[in-house]
Amino acid sequence: MNLRALITGLTLCFPLAAAAVSGSWSGDSAGGRVSVGNQTLTSRPLNTTLPPAATLSRISWRISLLSAPPPGLQIKLCSQEKCIRLDSLSGQKSVGSSLTARGPFYFVYTVESQGQLLPPLNVVKNQLTINYY
């Protein structure tokens, strides 16, 4: 058996190993301000450079506020097709199929309360890290 035939045979035996790609992507965006309850604040989009066939495995996030979070604050991370709820200002979460890799991604903030927020919700920075395969 010559070397060329051996290499061709090995390539045919392991096609999935050659196609598997994994990695991570990180980005951040500036925040915004909400001064009245029941208003929605949507962050600037985070445009990713993920491969078209990527599947998300895990996300990490960190949100910086100017003051303590107001009672009733709800945070979601959204892609073009789905949103997932985030339980805190920072953390990690396995996402599986609950969020698609199709960006851009953005954070959505709402404060479930009536009237003026004192102090207002001031989001300084949104950070997102995506692990994919």
mmCIF file of N, CA and C in Angstrom:
data_model
loop_
_atom_site.group_PDB
_atom_site.id
_atom_site.type_symbol
_atom_site.label_atom_id
_atom_site.label_comp_id
_atom_site.label_asym_id
_atom_site.label_seq_id
_atom_site.Cartn_x
_atom_site.Cartn_y
_atom_site.Cartn_z
ATOM 1 N N MET A 1 0.854 -1.176 0.000
ATOM 2 C CA MET A 1 0.000 0.000 0.000
ATOM 3 C C MET A 1 0.897 1.235 0.000
ATOM 4 N N ASN A 2 0.598 2.173 -0.876
ATOM 5 C CA ASN A 2 1.445 3.360 -0.921
ATOM 6 C C ASN A 2 0.945 4.407 0.080
ATOM 7 N N LEU A 3 1.730 5.411 0.266
ATOM 8 C CA LEU A 3 1.441 6.444 1.258
ATOM 9 C C LEU A 3 0.172 7.218 0.914
ATOM 10 N N ARG A 4 -0.051 7.520 -0.335
ATOM 11 C CA ARG A 4 -1.235 8.267 -0.757
ATOM 12 C C ARG A 4 -2.511 7.487 -0.416
ATOM 13 N N ALA A 5 -2.543 6.197 -0.679
ATOM 14 C CA ALA A 5 -3.707 5.373 -0.371
ATOM 15 C C ALA A 5 -3.951 5.312 1.131
ATOM 16 N N LEU A 6 -2.880 5.246 1.916
ATOM 17 C CA LEU A 6 -3.005 5.213 3.371
ATOM 18 C C LEU A 6 -3.602 6.517 3.897
ATOM 19 N N ILE A 7 -3.140 7.640 3.412
ATOM 20 C CA ILE A 7 -3.657 8.940 3.855
ATOM 21 C C ILE A 7 -5.120 9.085 3.450
ATOM 22 N N THR A 8 -5.470 8.703 2.239
ATOM 23 C CA THR A 8 -6.858 8.772 1.785
ATOM 24 C C THR A 8 -7.749 7.894 2.659
ATOM 25 N N GLY A 9 -7.299 6.704 2.979
ATOM 26 C CA GLY A 9 -8.069 5.803 3.833
ATOM 27 C C GLY A 9 -8.283 6.379 5.220
ATOM 28 N N LEU A 10 -7.257 6.971 5.804
ATOM 29 C CA LEU A 10 -7.394 7.582 7.129
ATOM 30 C C LEU A 10 -8.336 8.775 7.104
ATOM 31 N N THR A 11 -8.282 9.573 6.049
ATOM 32 C CA THR A 11 -9.162 10.726 5.927
ATOM 33 C C THR A 11 -10.617 10.287 5.859
ATOM 34 N N LEU A 12 -10.897 9.217 5.165
ATOM 35 C CA LEU A 12 -12.263 8.718 5.071
ATOM 36 C C LEU A 12 -12.761 8.141 6.386
ATOM 37 N N CYS A 13 -11.855 7.650 7.204
ATOM 38 C CA CYS A 13 -12.242 7.068 8.494
ATOM 39 C C CYS A 13 -12.592 8.135 9.532
ATOM 40 N N PHE A 14 -12.050 9.342 9.399
ATOM 41 C CA PHE A 14 -12.219 10.375 10.420
ATOM 42 C C PHE A 14 -12.747 11.684 9.844
ATOM 43 N N PRO A 15 -13.819 11.688 9.078
ATOM 44 C CA PRO A 15 -14.286 12.945 8.492
ATOM 45 C C PRO A 15 -14.855 13.918 9.523
ATOM 46 N N LEU A 16 -15.489 13.424 10.584
ATOM 47 C CA LEU A 16 -16.085 14.314 11.570
ATOM 48 C C LEU A 16 -15.038 15.003 12.420
ATOM 49 N N ALA A 17 -13.953 14.327 12.700
ATOM 50 C CA ALA A 17 -12.906 14.949 13.499
ATOM 51 C C ALA A 17 -12.306 16.131 12.761
ATOM 52 N N ALA A 18 -12.184 16.043 11.460
ATOM 53 C CA ALA A 18 -11.620 17.137 10.687
ATOM 54 C C ALA A 18 -12.585 18.316 10.602
ATOM 55 N N ALA A 19 -13.897 18.072 10.659
ATOM 56 C CA ALA A 19 -14.881 19.130 10.499
ATOM 57 C C ALA A 19 -15.228 19.815 11.815
ATOM 58 N N ALA A 20 -14.919 19.206 12.948
ATOM 59 C CA ALA A 20 -15.296 19.777 14.235
ATOM 60 C C ALA A 20 -14.495 21.047 14.509
ATOM 61 N N VAL A 21 -15.220 22.128 14.810
ATOM 62 C CA VAL A 21 -14.593 23.401 15.122
ATOM 63 C C VAL A 21 -15.233 23.899 16.408
ATOM 64 N N SER A 22 -14.418 24.325 17.329
ATOM 65 C CA SER A 22 -14.959 24.921 18.545
ATOM 66 C C SER A 22 -14.165 26.178 18.844
ATOM 67 N N GLY A 23 -14.755 27.020 19.643
ATOM 68 C CA GLY A 23 -14.071 28.257 19.981
ATOM 69 C C GLY A 23 -14.914 29.121 20.884
ATOM 70 N N SER A 24 -14.508 30.374 20.991
ATOM 71 C CA SER A 24 -15.256 31.326 21.796
ATOM 72 C C SER A 24 -15.214 32.693 21.128
ATOM 73 N N TRP A 25 -16.153 33.510 21.508
ATOM 74 C CA TRP A 25 -16.265 34.870 21.000
ATOM 75 C C TRP A 25 -16.643 35.760 22.176
ATOM 76 N N SER A 26 -16.075 36.964 22.236
ATOM 77 C CA SER A 26 -16.412 37.922 23.292
ATOM 78 C C SER A 26 -16.683 39.285 22.686
ATOM 79 N N GLY A 27 -17.595 39.994 23.305
ATOM 80 C CA GLY A 27 -17.896 41.346 22.870
ATOM 81 C C GLY A 27 -18.545 42.128 23.989
ATOM 82 N N ASP A 28 -18.598 43.439 23.831
ATOM 83 C CA ASP A 28 -19.263 44.281 24.814
ATOM 84 C C ASP A 28 -19.920 45.461 24.107
ATOM 85 N N SER A 29 -20.851 46.086 24.809
ATOM 86 C CA SER A 29 -21.545 47.251 24.272
ATOM 87 C C SER A 29 -21.873 48.192 25.420
ATOM 88 N N ALA A 30 -22.124 49.440 25.064
ATOM 89 C CA ALA A 30 -22.532 50.429 26.047
ATOM 90 C C ALA A 30 -23.978 50.169 26.440
ATOM 91 N N GLY A 31 -24.346 50.655 27.592
ATOM 92 C CA GLY A 31 -25.696 50.427 28.090
ATOM 93 C C GLY A 31 -26.628 51.567 27.758
ATOM 94 N N GLY A 32 -27.472 51.903 28.704
ATOM 95 C CA GLY A 32 -28.456 52.958 28.538
ATOM 96 C C GLY A 32 -29.096 53.261 29.870
ATOM 97 N N ARG A 33 -30.225 53.956 29.830
ATOM 98 C CA ARG A 33 -30.848 54.422 31.064
ATOM 99 C C ARG A 33 -32.363 54.238 30.993
ATOM 100 N N VAL A 34 -32.921 53.799 32.114
ATOM 101 C CA VAL A 34 -34.372 53.720 32.277
ATOM 102 C C VAL A 34 -34.705 54.470 33.560
ATOM 103 N N SER A 35 -35.626 55.436 33.464
ATOM 104 C CA SER A 35 -35.963 56.223 34.650
ATOM 105 C C SER A 35 -37.393 55.998 35.137
ATOM 106 N N VAL A 36 -38.193 55.246 34.347
ATOM 107 C CA VAL A 36 -39.578 54.966 34.722
ATOM 108 C C VAL A 36 -39.816 53.466 34.605
ATOM 109 N N GLY A 37 -40.525 52.904 35.581
ATOM 110 C CA GLY A 37 -40.816 51.477 35.571
ATOM 111 C C GLY A 37 -41.641 51.048 34.367
ATOM 112 N N ASN A 38 -41.580 49.757 34.059
ATOM 113 C CA ASN A 38 -42.297 49.131 32.945
ATOM 114 C C ASN A 38 -41.885 49.640 31.573
ATOM 115 N N GLN A 39 -40.724 50.276 31.480
ATOM 116 C CA GLN A 39 -40.150 50.624 30.181
ATOM 117 C C GLN A 39 -39.111 49.578 29.825
ATOM 118 N N THR A 40 -38.852 49.422 28.541
ATOM 119 C CA THR A 40 -37.865 48.446 28.077
ATOM 120 C C THR A 40 -36.641 49.169 27.561
ATOM 121 N N LEU A 41 -35.482 48.681 27.968
ATOM 122 C CA LEU A 41 -34.207 49.185 27.469
ATOM 123 C C LEU A 41 -33.541 48.045 26.710
ATOM 124 N N THR A 42 -33.211 48.279 25.459
ATOM 125 C CA THR A 42 -32.514 47.289 24.652
ATOM 126 C C THR A 42 -31.112 47.804 24.379
ATOM 127 N N SER A 43 -30.113 46.969 24.661
ATOM 128 C CA SER A 43 -28.723 47.374 24.458
ATOM 129 C C SER A 43 -28.399 47.500 22.974
ATOM 130 N N ARG A 44 -27.276 48.084 22.694
ATOM 131 C CA ARG A 44 -26.773 48.087 21.324
ATOM 132 C C ARG A 44 -26.444 46.658 20.942
ATOM 133 N N PRO A 45 -26.584 46.317 19.674
ATOM 134 C CA PRO A 45 -26.351 44.922 19.259
ATOM 135 C C PRO A 45 -24.885 44.527 19.374
ATOM 136 N N LEU A 46 -24.679 43.258 19.714
ATOM 137 C CA LEU A 46 -23.346 42.647 19.727
ATOM 138 C C LEU A 46 -23.267 41.773 18.472
ATOM 139 N N ASN A 47 -22.550 42.237 17.472
ATOM 140 C CA ASN A 47 -22.427 41.513 16.207
ATOM 141 C C ASN A 47 -21.305 40.494 16.315
ATOM 142 N N THR A 48 -21.658 39.240 16.186
ATOM 143 C CA THR A 48 -20.689 38.153 16.354
ATOM 144 C C THR A 48 -20.052 37.762 15.031
ATOM 145 N N THR A 49 -18.978 37.007 15.150
ATOM 146 C CA THR A 49 -18.295 36.452 13.979
ATOM 147 C C THR A 49 -18.248 34.930 14.109
ATOM 148 N N LEU A 50 -19.356 34.337 14.530
ATOM 149 C CA LEU A 50 -19.413 32.887 14.707
ATOM 150 C C LEU A 50 -19.540 32.184 13.358
ATOM 151 N N PRO A 51 -18.973 30.978 13.242
ATOM 152 C CA PRO A 51 -19.168 30.207 12.006
ATOM 153 C C PRO A 51 -20.658 29.940 11.784
ATOM 154 N N PRO A 52 -21.112 29.889 10.526
ATOM 155 C CA PRO A 52 -22.544 29.710 10.242
ATOM 156 C C PRO A 52 -23.160 28.460 10.872
ATOM 157 N N ALA A 53 -22.403 27.386 11.005
ATOM 158 C CA ALA A 53 -22.955 26.142 11.550
ATOM 159 C C ALA A 53 -22.678 25.983 13.047
ATOM 160 N N ALA A 54 -22.271 27.042 13.722
ATOM 161 C CA ALA A 54 -21.918 26.943 15.141
ATOM 162 C C ALA A 54 -23.135 26.617 15.995
ATOM 163 N N THR A 55 -22.913 25.851 17.049
ATOM 164 C CA THR A 55 -23.921 25.554 18.069
ATOM 165 C C THR A 55 -23.398 26.094 19.392
ATOM 166 N N LEU A 56 -24.199 26.910 20.054
ATOM 167 C CA LEU A 56 -23.765 27.480 21.328
ATOM 168 C C LEU A 56 -23.758 26.406 22.400
ATOM 169 N N SER A 57 -22.744 26.439 23.242
ATOM 170 C CA SER A 57 -22.700 25.497 24.353
ATOM 171 C C SER A 57 -22.822 26.217 25.697
ATOM 172 N N ARG A 58 -22.190 27.378 25.832
ATOM 173 C CA ARG A 58 -22.171 28.072 27.113
ATOM 174 C C ARG A 58 -22.020 29.569 26.868
ATOM 175 N N ILE A 59 -22.676 30.358 27.716
ATOM 176 C CA ILE A 59 -22.479 31.804 27.675
ATOM 177 C C ILE A 59 -22.019 32.284 29.043
ATOM 178 N N SER A 60 -21.286 33.360 29.040
ATOM 179 C CA SER A 60 -20.896 34.067 30.262
ATOM 180 C C SER A 60 -21.234 35.531 30.038
ATOM 181 N N TRP A 61 -21.688 36.211 31.071
ATOM 182 C CA TRP A 61 -22.036 37.615 30.927
ATOM 183 C C TRP A 61 -21.657 38.386 32.173
ATOM 184 N N ARG A 62 -21.479 39.679 31.984
ATOM 185 C CA ARG A 62 -21.224 40.605 33.088
ATOM 186 C C ARG A 62 -21.854 41.933 32.701
ATOM 187 N N ILE A 63 -22.690 42.442 33.593
ATOM 188 C CA ILE A 63 -23.388 43.703 33.363
ATOM 189 C C ILE A 63 -22.959 44.674 34.460
ATOM 190 N N SER A 64 -22.522 45.848 34.048
ATOM 191 C CA SER A 64 -22.082 46.868 34.998
ATOM 192 C C SER A 64 -23.143 47.965 35.085
ATOM 193 N N LEU A 65 -23.600 48.234 36.310
ATOM 194 C CA LEU A 65 -24.587 49.284 36.560
ATOM 195 C C LEU A 65 -23.935 50.426 37.323
ATOM 196 N N LEU A 66 -24.491 51.621 37.189
ATOM 197 C CA LEU A 66 -23.981 52.782 37.910
ATOM 198 C C LEU A 66 -24.352 52.732 39.387
ATOM 199 N N SER A 67 -25.493 52.101 39.705
ATOM 200 C CA SER A 67 -25.929 51.965 41.104
ATOM 201 C C SER A 67 -26.518 50.568 41.286
ATOM 202 N N ALA A 68 -26.952 50.283 42.486
ATOM 203 C CA ALA A 68 -27.528 48.960 42.780
ATOM 204 C C ALA A 68 -28.733 48.696 41.878
ATOM 205 N N PRO A 69 -28.963 47.424 41.514
ATOM 206 C CA PRO A 69 -30.110 47.128 40.656
ATOM 207 C C PRO A 69 -31.425 47.416 41.380
ATOM 208 N N PRO A 70 -32.393 47.991 40.682
ATOM 209 C CA PRO A 70 -33.684 48.270 41.318
ATOM 210 C C PRO A 70 -34.483 46.989 41.526
ATOM 211 N N PRO A 71 -35.363 46.962 42.513
ATOM 212 C CA PRO A 71 -36.238 45.803 42.689
ATOM 213 C C PRO A 71 -37.083 45.605 41.433
ATOM 214 N N GLY A 72 -37.284 44.348 41.052
ATOM 215 C CA GLY A 72 -38.093 44.046 39.884
ATOM 216 C C GLY A 72 -37.337 44.059 38.561
ATOM 217 N N LEU A 73 -36.009 44.169 38.625
ATOM 218 C CA LEU A 73 -35.220 44.183 37.400
ATOM 219 C C LEU A 73 -35.237 42.809 36.748
ATOM 220 N N GLN A 74 -35.558 42.766 35.457
ATOM 221 C CA GLN A 74 -35.509 41.534 34.681
ATOM 222 C C GLN A 74 -34.571 41.765 33.501
ATOM 223 N N ILE A 75 -33.713 40.762 33.250
ATOM 224 C CA ILE A 75 -32.720 40.859 32.185
ATOM 225 C C ILE A 75 -32.870 39.650 31.275
ATOM 226 N N LYS A 76 -32.848 39.907 29.974
ATOM 227 C CA LYS A 76 -32.874 38.832 28.985
ATOM 228 C C LYS A 76 -31.708 39.036 28.023
ATOM 229 N N LEU A 77 -31.201 37.916 27.513
ATOM 230 C CA LEU A 77 -30.243 37.936 26.418
ATOM 231 C C LEU A 77 -30.975 37.379 25.205
ATOM 232 N N CYS A 78 -30.941 38.118 24.105
ATOM 233 C CA CYS A 78 -31.692 37.725 22.915
ATOM 234 C C CYS A 78 -30.774 37.588 21.704
ATOM 235 N N SER A 79 -31.126 36.621 20.860
ATOM 236 C CA SER A 79 -30.546 36.514 19.527
ATOM 237 C C SER A 79 -31.646 36.937 18.562
ATOM 238 N N GLN A 80 -31.449 36.727 17.267
ATOM 239 C CA GLN A 80 -32.490 37.096 16.313
ATOM 240 C C GLN A 80 -33.757 36.273 16.502
ATOM 241 N N GLU A 81 -33.623 35.061 17.045
ATOM 242 C CA GLU A 81 -34.760 34.152 17.080
ATOM 243 C C GLU A 81 -35.332 33.872 18.461
ATOM 244 N N LYS A 82 -34.529 33.998 19.511
ATOM 245 C CA LYS A 82 -34.972 33.616 20.855
ATOM 246 C C LYS A 82 -34.362 34.527 21.907
ATOM 247 N N CYS A 83 -34.986 34.507 23.086
ATOM 248 C CA CYS A 83 -34.454 35.193 24.263
ATOM 249 C C CYS A 83 -34.394 34.201 25.412
ATOM 250 N N ILE A 84 -33.406 34.380 26.285
ATOM 251 C CA ILE A 84 -33.351 33.610 27.524
ATOM 252 C C ILE A 84 -33.212 34.593 28.676
ATOM 253 N N ARG A 85 -33.761 34.217 29.794
ATOM 254 C CA ARG A 85 -33.706 35.071 30.982
ATOM 255 C C ARG A 85 -32.383 34.848 31.719
ATOM 256 N N LEU A 86 -31.794 35.942 32.165
ATOM 257 C CA LEU A 86 -30.571 35.887 32.964
ATOM 258 C C LEU A 86 -30.950 36.219 34.401
ATOM 259 N N ASP A 87 -30.474 35.413 35.347
ATOM 260 C CA ASP A 87 -30.905 35.534 36.740
ATOM 261 C C ASP A 87 -30.096 36.513 37.573
ATOM 262 N N SER A 88 -29.009 37.037 37.012
ATOM 263 C CA SER A 88 -28.148 37.918 37.798
ATOM 264 C C SER A 88 -27.382 38.851 36.872
ATOM 265 N N LEU A 89 -26.624 39.759 37.471
ATOM 266 C CA LEU A 89 -25.821 40.700 36.684
ATOM 267 C C LEU A 89 -24.586 40.059 36.077
ATOM 268 N N SER A 90 -24.179 38.916 36.590
ATOM 269 C CA SER A 90 -23.045 38.196 35.999
ATOM 270 C C SER A 90 -23.240 36.711 36.254
ATOM 271 N N GLY A 91 -22.667 35.912 35.378
ATOM 272 C CA GLY A 91 -22.785 34.478 35.558
ATOM 273 C C GLY A 91 -22.434 33.712 34.304
ATOM 274 N N GLN A 92 -22.710 32.423 34.366
ATOM 275 C CA GLN A 92 -22.481 31.500 33.256
ATOM 276 C C GLN A 92 -23.702 30.605 33.146
ATOM 277 N N LYS A 93 -23.954 30.147 31.929
ATOM 278 C CA LYS A 93 -25.122 29.305 31.719
ATOM 279 C C LYS A 93 -24.879 28.409 30.511
ATOM 280 N N SER A 94 -25.209 27.130 30.653
ATOM 281 C CA SER A 94 -25.231 26.237 29.498
ATOM 282 C C SER A 94 -26.494 26.557 28.724
ATOM 283 N N VAL A 95 -26.381 26.690 27.420
ATOM 284 C CA VAL A 95 -27.548 27.113 26.657
ATOM 285 C C VAL A 95 -28.107 26.046 25.739
ATOM 286 N N GLY A 96 -27.289 25.104 25.276
ATOM 287 C CA GLY A 96 -27.808 24.060 24.397
ATOM 288 C C GLY A 96 -28.621 24.649 23.265
ATOM 289 N N SER A 97 -29.846 24.178 23.101
ATOM 290 C CA SER A 97 -30.696 24.670 22.011
ATOM 291 C C SER A 97 -31.589 25.831 22.445
ATOM 292 N N SER A 98 -31.438 26.313 23.687
ATOM 293 C CA SER A 98 -32.316 27.384 24.148
ATOM 294 C C SER A 98 -31.964 28.738 23.536
ATOM 295 N N LEU A 99 -30.819 28.849 22.889
ATOM 296 C CA LEU A 99 -30.418 30.090 22.228
ATOM 297 C C LEU A 99 -29.647 29.716 20.975
ATOM 298 N N THR A 100 -29.973 30.350 19.871
ATOM 299 C CA THR A 100 -29.307 30.025 18.616
ATOM 300 C C THR A 100 -28.077 30.898 18.420
ATOM 301 N N ALA A 101 -27.200 30.459 17.549
ATOM 302 C CA ALA A 101 -25.955 31.181 17.282
ATOM 303 C C ALA A 101 -26.162 32.340 16.317
ATOM 304 N N ARG A 102 -27.360 32.494 15.841
ATOM 305 C CA ARG A 102 -27.626 33.526 14.851
ATOM 306 C C ARG A 102 -27.749 34.887 15.524
ATOM 307 N N GLY A 103 -26.751 35.726 15.369
ATOM 308 C CA GLY A 103 -26.723 37.050 15.973
ATOM 309 C C GLY A 103 -27.339 38.076 15.050
ATOM 310 N N PRO A 104 -27.319 39.313 15.433
ATOM 311 C CA PRO A 104 -26.615 39.838 16.597
ATOM 312 C C PRO A 104 -27.342 39.482 17.894
ATOM 313 N N PHE A 105 -26.607 39.651 19.006
ATOM 314 C CA PHE A 105 -27.157 39.434 20.336
ATOM 315 C C PHE A 105 -27.366 40.786 20.995
ATOM 316 N N TYR A 106 -28.330 40.853 21.900
ATOM 317 C CA TYR A 106 -28.555 42.082 22.639
ATOM 318 C C TYR A 106 -29.204 41.756 23.975
ATOM 319 N N PHE A 107 -28.989 42.658 24.934
ATOM 320 C CA PHE A 107 -29.570 42.536 26.270
ATOM 321 C C PHE A 107 -30.837 43.383 26.319
ATOM 322 N N VAL A 108 -31.853 42.872 27.007
ATOM 323 C CA VAL A 108 -33.115 43.594 27.183
ATOM 324 C C VAL A 108 -33.380 43.719 28.678
ATOM 325 N N TYR A 109 -33.625 44.955 29.128
ATOM 326 C CA TYR A 109 -33.853 45.250 30.543
ATOM 327 C C TYR A 109 -35.255 45.806 30.731
ATOM 328 N N THR A 110 -35.950 45.312 31.748
ATOM 329 C CA THR A 110 -37.215 45.895 32.180
ATOM 330 C C THR A 110 -37.229 45.904 33.706
ATOM 331 N N VAL A 111 -37.907 46.891 34.264
ATOM 332 C CA VAL A 111 -38.076 46.974 35.718
ATOM 333 C C VAL A 111 -39.569 46.939 35.979
ATOM 334 N N GLU A 112 -40.007 45.865 36.617
ATOM 335 C CA GLU A 112 -41.428 45.712 36.899
ATOM 336 C C GLU A 112 -41.804 46.523 38.136
ATOM 337 N N SER A 113 -42.119 47.775 37.909
ATOM 338 C CA SER A 113 -42.609 48.657 38.963
ATOM 339 C C SER A 113 -43.310 49.827 38.297
ATOM 340 N N GLN A 114 -44.092 50.532 39.053
ATOM 341 C CA GLN A 114 -44.808 51.701 38.550
ATOM 342 C C GLN A 114 -44.062 52.964 38.958
ATOM 343 N N GLY A 115 -44.147 53.970 38.139
ATOM 344 C CA GLY A 115 -43.607 55.275 38.492
ATOM 345 C C GLY A 115 -42.120 55.415 38.239
ATOM 346 N N GLN A 116 -41.607 56.501 38.758
ATOM 347 C CA GLN A 116 -40.210 56.874 38.550
ATOM 348 C C GLN A 116 -39.273 55.980 39.359
ATOM 349 N N LEU A 117 -38.139 55.636 38.762
ATOM 350 C CA LEU A 117 -37.115 54.837 39.445
ATOM 351 C C LEU A 117 -36.102 55.780 40.078
ATOM 352 N N LEU A 118 -35.927 55.644 41.385
ATOM 353 C CA LEU A 118 -34.949 56.471 42.097
ATOM 354 C C LEU A 118 -33.978 55.575 42.835
ATOM 355 N N PRO A 119 -32.736 55.500 42.463
ATOM 356 C CA PRO A 119 -32.134 56.123 41.288
ATOM 357 C C PRO A 119 -32.552 55.382 40.018
ATOM 358 N N PRO A 120 -32.380 56.034 38.873
ATOM 359 C CA PRO A 120 -32.710 55.353 37.615
ATOM 360 C C PRO A 120 -31.780 54.171 37.358
ATOM 361 N N LEU A 121 -32.230 53.263 36.506
ATOM 362 C CA LEU A 121 -31.381 52.148 36.076
ATOM 363 C C LEU A 121 -30.421 52.687 35.019
ATOM 364 N N ASN A 122 -29.139 52.667 35.329
ATOM 365 C CA ASN A 122 -28.093 53.112 34.402
ATOM 366 C C ASN A 122 -27.181 51.931 34.102
ATOM 367 N N VAL A 123 -27.286 51.391 32.904
ATOM 368 C CA VAL A 123 -26.434 50.285 32.484
ATOM 369 C C VAL A 123 -25.198 50.894 31.840
ATOM 370 N N VAL A 124 -24.041 50.646 32.443
ATOM 371 C CA VAL A 124 -22.785 51.205 31.953
ATOM 372 C C VAL A 124 -22.219 50.350 30.824
ATOM 373 N N LYS A 125 -22.245 49.012 31.022
ATOM 374 C CA LYS A 125 -21.606 48.122 30.049
ATOM 375 C C LYS A 125 -22.239 46.742 30.103
ATOM 376 N N ASN A 126 -22.376 46.114 28.917
ATOM 377 C CA ASN A 126 -22.829 44.739 28.773
ATOM 378 C C ASN A 126 -21.670 43.949 28.175
ATOM 379 N N GLN A 127 -21.295 42.842 28.799
ATOM 380 C CA GLN A 127 -20.241 41.977 28.252
ATOM 381 C C GLN A 127 -20.797 40.584 28.058
ATOM 382 N N LEU A 128 -20.425 39.958 26.952
ATOM 383 C CA LEU A 128 -20.906 38.614 26.627
ATOM 384 C C LEU A 128 -19.760 37.794 26.059
ATOM 385 N N THR A 129 -19.627 36.560 26.564
ATOM 386 C CA THR A 129 -18.691 35.582 26.001
ATOM 387 C C THR A 129 -19.505 34.358 25.626
ATOM 388 N N ILE A 130 -19.279 33.875 24.406
ATOM 389 C CA ILE A 130 -19.996 32.717 23.878
ATOM 390 C C ILE A 130 -18.998 31.611 23.590
ATOM 391 N N ASN A 131 -19.256 30.419 24.117
ATOM 392 C CA ASN A 131 -18.477 29.229 23.753
ATOM 393 C C ASN A 131 -19.336 28.427 22.796
ATOM 394 N N TYR A 132 -18.721 27.926 21.740
ATOM 395 C CA TYR A 132 -19.472 27.205 20.728
ATOM 396 C C TYR A 132 -18.668 26.024 20.205
ATOM 397 N N TYR A 133 -19.367 25.139 19.522
ATOM 398 C CA TYR A 133 -18.726 24.024 18.834
ATOM 399 C C TYR A 133 -19.363 23.837 17.487
#
